[in-house]
mmCIF file of C-alpha atoms in Angstrom:
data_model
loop_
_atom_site.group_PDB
_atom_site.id
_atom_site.type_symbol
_atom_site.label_atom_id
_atom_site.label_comp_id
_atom_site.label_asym_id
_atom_site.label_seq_id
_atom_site.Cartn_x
_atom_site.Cartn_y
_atom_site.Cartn_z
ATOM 1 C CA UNK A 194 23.511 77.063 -21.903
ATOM 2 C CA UNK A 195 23.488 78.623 -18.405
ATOM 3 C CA UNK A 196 20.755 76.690 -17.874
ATOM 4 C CA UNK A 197 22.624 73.419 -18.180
ATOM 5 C CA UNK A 198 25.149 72.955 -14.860
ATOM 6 C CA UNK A 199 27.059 69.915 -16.424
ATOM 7 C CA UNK A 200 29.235 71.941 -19.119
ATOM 8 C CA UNK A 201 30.433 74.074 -16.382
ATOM 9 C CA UNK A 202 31.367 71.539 -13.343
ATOM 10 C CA UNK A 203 33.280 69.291 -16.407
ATOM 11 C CA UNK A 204 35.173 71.926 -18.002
ATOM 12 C CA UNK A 205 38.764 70.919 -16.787
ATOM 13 C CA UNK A 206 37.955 67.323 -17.773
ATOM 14 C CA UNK A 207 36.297 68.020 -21.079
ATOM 15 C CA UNK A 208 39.413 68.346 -24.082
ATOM 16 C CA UNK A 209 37.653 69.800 -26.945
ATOM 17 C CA UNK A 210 40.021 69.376 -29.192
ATOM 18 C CA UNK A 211 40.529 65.962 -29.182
ATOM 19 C CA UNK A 212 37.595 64.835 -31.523
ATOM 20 C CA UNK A 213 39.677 62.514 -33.098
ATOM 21 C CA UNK A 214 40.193 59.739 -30.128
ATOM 22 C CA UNK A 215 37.635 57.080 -31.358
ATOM 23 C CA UNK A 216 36.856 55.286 -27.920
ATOM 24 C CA UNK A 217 36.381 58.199 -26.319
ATOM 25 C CA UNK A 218 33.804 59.870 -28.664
ATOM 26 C CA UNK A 219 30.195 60.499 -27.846
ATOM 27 C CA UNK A 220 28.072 59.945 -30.582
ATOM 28 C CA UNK A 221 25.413 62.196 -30.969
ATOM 29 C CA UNK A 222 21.920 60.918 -29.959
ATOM 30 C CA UNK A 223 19.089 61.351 -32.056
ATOM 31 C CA UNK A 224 17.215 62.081 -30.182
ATOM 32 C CA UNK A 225 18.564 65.461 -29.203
ATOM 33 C CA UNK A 226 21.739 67.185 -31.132
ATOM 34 C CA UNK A 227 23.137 69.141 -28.162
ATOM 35 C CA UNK A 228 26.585 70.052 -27.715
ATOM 36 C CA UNK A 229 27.591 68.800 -24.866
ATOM 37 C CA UNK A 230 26.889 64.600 -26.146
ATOM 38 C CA UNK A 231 29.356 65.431 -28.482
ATOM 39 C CA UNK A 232 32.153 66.603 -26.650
ATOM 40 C CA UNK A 233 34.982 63.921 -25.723
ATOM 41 C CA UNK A 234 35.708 63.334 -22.122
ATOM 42 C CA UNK A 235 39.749 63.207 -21.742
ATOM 43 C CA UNK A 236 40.815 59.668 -20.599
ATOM 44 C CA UNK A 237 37.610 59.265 -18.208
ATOM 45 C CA UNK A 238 36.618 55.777 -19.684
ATOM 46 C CA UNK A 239 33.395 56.554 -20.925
ATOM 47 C CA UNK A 240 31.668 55.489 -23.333
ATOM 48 C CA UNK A 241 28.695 56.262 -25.324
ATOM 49 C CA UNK A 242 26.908 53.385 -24.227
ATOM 50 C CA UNK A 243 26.489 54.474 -20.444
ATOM 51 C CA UNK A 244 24.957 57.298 -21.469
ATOM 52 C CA UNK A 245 22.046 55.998 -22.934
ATOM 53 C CA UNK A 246 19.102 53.918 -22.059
ATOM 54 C CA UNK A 247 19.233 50.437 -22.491
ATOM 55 C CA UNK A 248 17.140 48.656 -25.287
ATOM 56 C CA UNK A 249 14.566 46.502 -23.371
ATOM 57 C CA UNK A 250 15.418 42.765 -24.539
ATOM 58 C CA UNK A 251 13.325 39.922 -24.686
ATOM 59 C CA UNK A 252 12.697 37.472 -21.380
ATOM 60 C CA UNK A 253 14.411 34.503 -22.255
ATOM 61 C CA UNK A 254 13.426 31.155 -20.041
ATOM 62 C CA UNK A 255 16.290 28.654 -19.169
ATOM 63 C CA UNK A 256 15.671 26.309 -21.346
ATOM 64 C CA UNK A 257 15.380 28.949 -24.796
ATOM 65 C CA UNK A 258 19.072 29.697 -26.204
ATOM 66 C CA UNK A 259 19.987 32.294 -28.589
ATOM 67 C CA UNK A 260 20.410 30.995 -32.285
ATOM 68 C CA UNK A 261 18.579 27.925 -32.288
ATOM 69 C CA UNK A 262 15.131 28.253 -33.690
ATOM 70 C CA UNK A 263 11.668 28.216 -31.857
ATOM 71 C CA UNK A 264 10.692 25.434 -34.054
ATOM 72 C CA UNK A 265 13.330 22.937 -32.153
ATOM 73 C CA UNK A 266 12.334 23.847 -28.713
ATOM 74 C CA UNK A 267 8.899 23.286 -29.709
ATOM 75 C CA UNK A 268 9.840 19.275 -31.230
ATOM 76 C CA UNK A 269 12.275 19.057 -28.283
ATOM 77 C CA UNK A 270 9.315 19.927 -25.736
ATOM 78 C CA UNK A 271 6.834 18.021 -27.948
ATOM 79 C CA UNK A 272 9.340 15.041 -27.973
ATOM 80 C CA UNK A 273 9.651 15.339 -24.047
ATOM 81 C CA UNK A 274 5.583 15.690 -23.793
ATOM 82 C CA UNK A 275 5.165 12.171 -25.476
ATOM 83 C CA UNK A 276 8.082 11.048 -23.560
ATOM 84 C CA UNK A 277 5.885 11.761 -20.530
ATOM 85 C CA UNK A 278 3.097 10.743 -22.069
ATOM 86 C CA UNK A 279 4.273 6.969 -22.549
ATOM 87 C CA UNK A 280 5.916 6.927 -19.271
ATOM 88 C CA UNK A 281 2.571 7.691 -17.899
ATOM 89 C CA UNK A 282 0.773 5.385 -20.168
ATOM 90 C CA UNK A 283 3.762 2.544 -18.752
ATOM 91 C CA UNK A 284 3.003 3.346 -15.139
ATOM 92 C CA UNK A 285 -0.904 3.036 -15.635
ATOM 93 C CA UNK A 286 -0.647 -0.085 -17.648
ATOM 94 C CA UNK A 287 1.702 -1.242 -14.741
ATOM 95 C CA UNK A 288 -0.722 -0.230 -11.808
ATOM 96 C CA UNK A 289 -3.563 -1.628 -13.670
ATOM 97 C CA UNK A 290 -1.455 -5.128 -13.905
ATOM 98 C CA UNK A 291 -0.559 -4.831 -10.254
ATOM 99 C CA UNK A 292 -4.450 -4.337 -9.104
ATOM 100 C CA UNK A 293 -5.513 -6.931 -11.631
ATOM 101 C CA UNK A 294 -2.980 -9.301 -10.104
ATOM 102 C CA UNK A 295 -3.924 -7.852 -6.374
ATOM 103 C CA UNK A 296 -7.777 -8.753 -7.228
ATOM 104 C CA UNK A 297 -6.657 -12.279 -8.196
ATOM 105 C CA UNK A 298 -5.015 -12.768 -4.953
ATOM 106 C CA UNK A 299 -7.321 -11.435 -3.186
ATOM 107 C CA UNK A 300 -10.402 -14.237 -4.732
ATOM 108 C CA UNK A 301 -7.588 -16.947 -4.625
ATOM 109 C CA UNK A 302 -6.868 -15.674 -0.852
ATOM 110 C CA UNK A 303 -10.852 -15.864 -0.162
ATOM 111 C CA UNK A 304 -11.778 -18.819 -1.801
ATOM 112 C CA UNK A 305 -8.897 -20.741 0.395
ATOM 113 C CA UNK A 306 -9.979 -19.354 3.601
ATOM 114 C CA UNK A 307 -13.547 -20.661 2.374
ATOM 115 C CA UNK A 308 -12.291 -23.817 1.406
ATOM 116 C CA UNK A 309 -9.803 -23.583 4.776
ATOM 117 C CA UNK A 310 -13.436 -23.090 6.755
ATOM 118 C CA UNK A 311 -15.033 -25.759 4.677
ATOM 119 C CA UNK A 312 -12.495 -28.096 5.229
ATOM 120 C CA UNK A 313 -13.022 -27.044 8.940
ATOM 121 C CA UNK A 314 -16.599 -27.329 9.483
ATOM 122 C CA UNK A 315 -16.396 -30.700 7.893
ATOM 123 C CA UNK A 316 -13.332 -31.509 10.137
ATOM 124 C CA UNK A 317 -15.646 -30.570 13.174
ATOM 125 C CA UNK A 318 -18.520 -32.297 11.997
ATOM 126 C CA UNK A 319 -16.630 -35.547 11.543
ATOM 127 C CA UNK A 320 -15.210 -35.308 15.191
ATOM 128 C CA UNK A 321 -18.854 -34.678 16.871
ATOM 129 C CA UNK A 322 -20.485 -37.581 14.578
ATOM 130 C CA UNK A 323 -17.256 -39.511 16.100
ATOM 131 C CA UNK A 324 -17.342 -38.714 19.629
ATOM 132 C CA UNK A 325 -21.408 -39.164 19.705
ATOM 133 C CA UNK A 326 -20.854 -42.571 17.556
ATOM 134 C CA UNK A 327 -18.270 -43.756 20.133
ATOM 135 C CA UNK A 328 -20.754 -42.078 23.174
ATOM 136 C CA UNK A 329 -23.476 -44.055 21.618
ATOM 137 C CA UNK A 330 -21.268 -46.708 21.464
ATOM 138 C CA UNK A 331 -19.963 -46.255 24.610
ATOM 139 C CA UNK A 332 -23.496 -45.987 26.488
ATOM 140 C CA UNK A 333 -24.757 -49.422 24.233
ATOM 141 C CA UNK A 334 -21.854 -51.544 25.751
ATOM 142 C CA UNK A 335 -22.764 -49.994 29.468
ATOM 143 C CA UNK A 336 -26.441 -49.974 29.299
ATOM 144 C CA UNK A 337 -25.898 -53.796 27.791
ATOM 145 C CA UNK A 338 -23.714 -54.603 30.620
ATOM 146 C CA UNK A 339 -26.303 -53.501 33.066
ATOM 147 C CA UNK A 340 -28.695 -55.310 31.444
ATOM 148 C CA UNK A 341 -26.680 -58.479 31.537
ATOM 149 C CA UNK A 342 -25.918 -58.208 35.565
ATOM 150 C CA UNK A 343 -29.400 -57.779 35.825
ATOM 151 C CA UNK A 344 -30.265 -60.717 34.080
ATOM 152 C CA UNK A 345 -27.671 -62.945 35.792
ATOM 153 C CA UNK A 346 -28.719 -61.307 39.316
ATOM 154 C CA UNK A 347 -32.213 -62.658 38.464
ATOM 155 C CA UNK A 348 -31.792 -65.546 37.628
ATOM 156 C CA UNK A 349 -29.089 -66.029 40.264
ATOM 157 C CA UNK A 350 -32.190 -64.740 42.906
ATOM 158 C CA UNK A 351 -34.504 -67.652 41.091
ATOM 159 C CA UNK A 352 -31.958 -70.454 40.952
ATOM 160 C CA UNK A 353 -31.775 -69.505 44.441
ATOM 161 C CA UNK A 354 -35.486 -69.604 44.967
ATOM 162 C CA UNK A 355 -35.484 -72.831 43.443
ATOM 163 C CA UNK A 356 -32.723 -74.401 45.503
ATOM 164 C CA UNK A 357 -34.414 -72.751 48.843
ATOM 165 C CA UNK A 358 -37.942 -74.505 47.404
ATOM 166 C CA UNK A 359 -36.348 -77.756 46.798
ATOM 167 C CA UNK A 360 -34.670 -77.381 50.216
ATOM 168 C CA UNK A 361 -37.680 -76.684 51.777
ATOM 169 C CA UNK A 362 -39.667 -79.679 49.843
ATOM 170 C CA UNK A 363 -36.811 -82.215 50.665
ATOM 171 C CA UNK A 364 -37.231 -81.294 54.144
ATOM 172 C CA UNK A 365 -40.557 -81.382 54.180
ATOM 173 C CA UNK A 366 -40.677 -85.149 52.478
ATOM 174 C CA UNK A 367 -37.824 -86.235 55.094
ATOM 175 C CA UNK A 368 -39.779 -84.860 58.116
ATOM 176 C CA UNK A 369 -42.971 -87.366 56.643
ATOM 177 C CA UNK A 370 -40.601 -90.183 56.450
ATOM 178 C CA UNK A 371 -39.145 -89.193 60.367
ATOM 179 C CA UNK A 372 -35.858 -89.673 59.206
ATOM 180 C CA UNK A 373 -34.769 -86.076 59.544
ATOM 181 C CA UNK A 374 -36.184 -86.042 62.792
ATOM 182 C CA UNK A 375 -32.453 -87.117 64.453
ATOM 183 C CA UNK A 376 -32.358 -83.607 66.331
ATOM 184 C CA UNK A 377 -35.090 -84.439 68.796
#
């Protein structure tokens, strides 16, 4: 016992013979069955439980509570698994639905920008087949026109041959006769 330093230094505060105080006992380990863990410590608030180790206890996560069985955390995460499961299914069958209903407006977006550029081309071909109708048109009336003066100019220039040549005969049959002769 000279060995051990505690007994000494805790002589005043050790009361041997108060082994009746429950609270204040020190059980005797069992692991050894020395004197001094069964001596009482006088009012020093002690207890036997400071003194030795502490069991190792189990890692609990948050969600695991003491009492309930594993079996319920197990339905209660299954239950939340299929939970996530059909919100997941939901959300699939809903993005599905949404592309679905993206590719129809997208071919009912295409096909009226064809029929838009359809309508268009036609549109355009119309107005040229219009404009070179009515330049067609146009060039007909003008080139007929032209046609016309020059028809009237030449027969203006014959009439006016004709009336020159009848002149010209009518003087010619007056100068025979000496009747147009009243200048000399």
């Amino acid at each position: 016992m000279e060995d051990d330093p505690i007994p000494t230094m805790l002589d005043g505060v050790m009361d041997k013979e108060a082994n009746t105080e429950g609270e204040n006992n020190i059980q005797p380990s069992s692991d050894t069955n020395d004197k001094t863990t069964s001596t009482i410590w006088n009012r020093s608030g002690y207890t036997s439980g400071m003194f030795s180790k502490p069991r190792s206890k189990l890692l609990r996560t948050s969600r695991s509570s003491v009492g309930k069985p594993a079996s319920r955390n197990y339905d209660v995460q299954s239950k939340n698994l299929s939970k996530k499961k059909d919100v997941l299914e939901l959300q699939e069958q809903h993005f599905l639905k949404l592309s679905s209903n993206q590719e129809i407006e997208k071919a009912y977006l295409l096909a009226k920008i064809k029929r838009e550029e359809d309508l268009h081309e036609m549109d355009v071909a119309s107005r040229k087949a219009k404009d070179k109708r009515d330049a067609d048109i146009h060039l007909a009336e003008v080139t007929e026109r032209l046609i016309r003066k020059q028809r009237e100019k030449e027969l203006f220039d014959l009439a006016k041959q004709k009336l020159m040549l009848e002149v010209s005969i009518l003087k010619n049959d007056l100068g025979h006769l000496g009747i147009g002769n009243n200048n000399e």
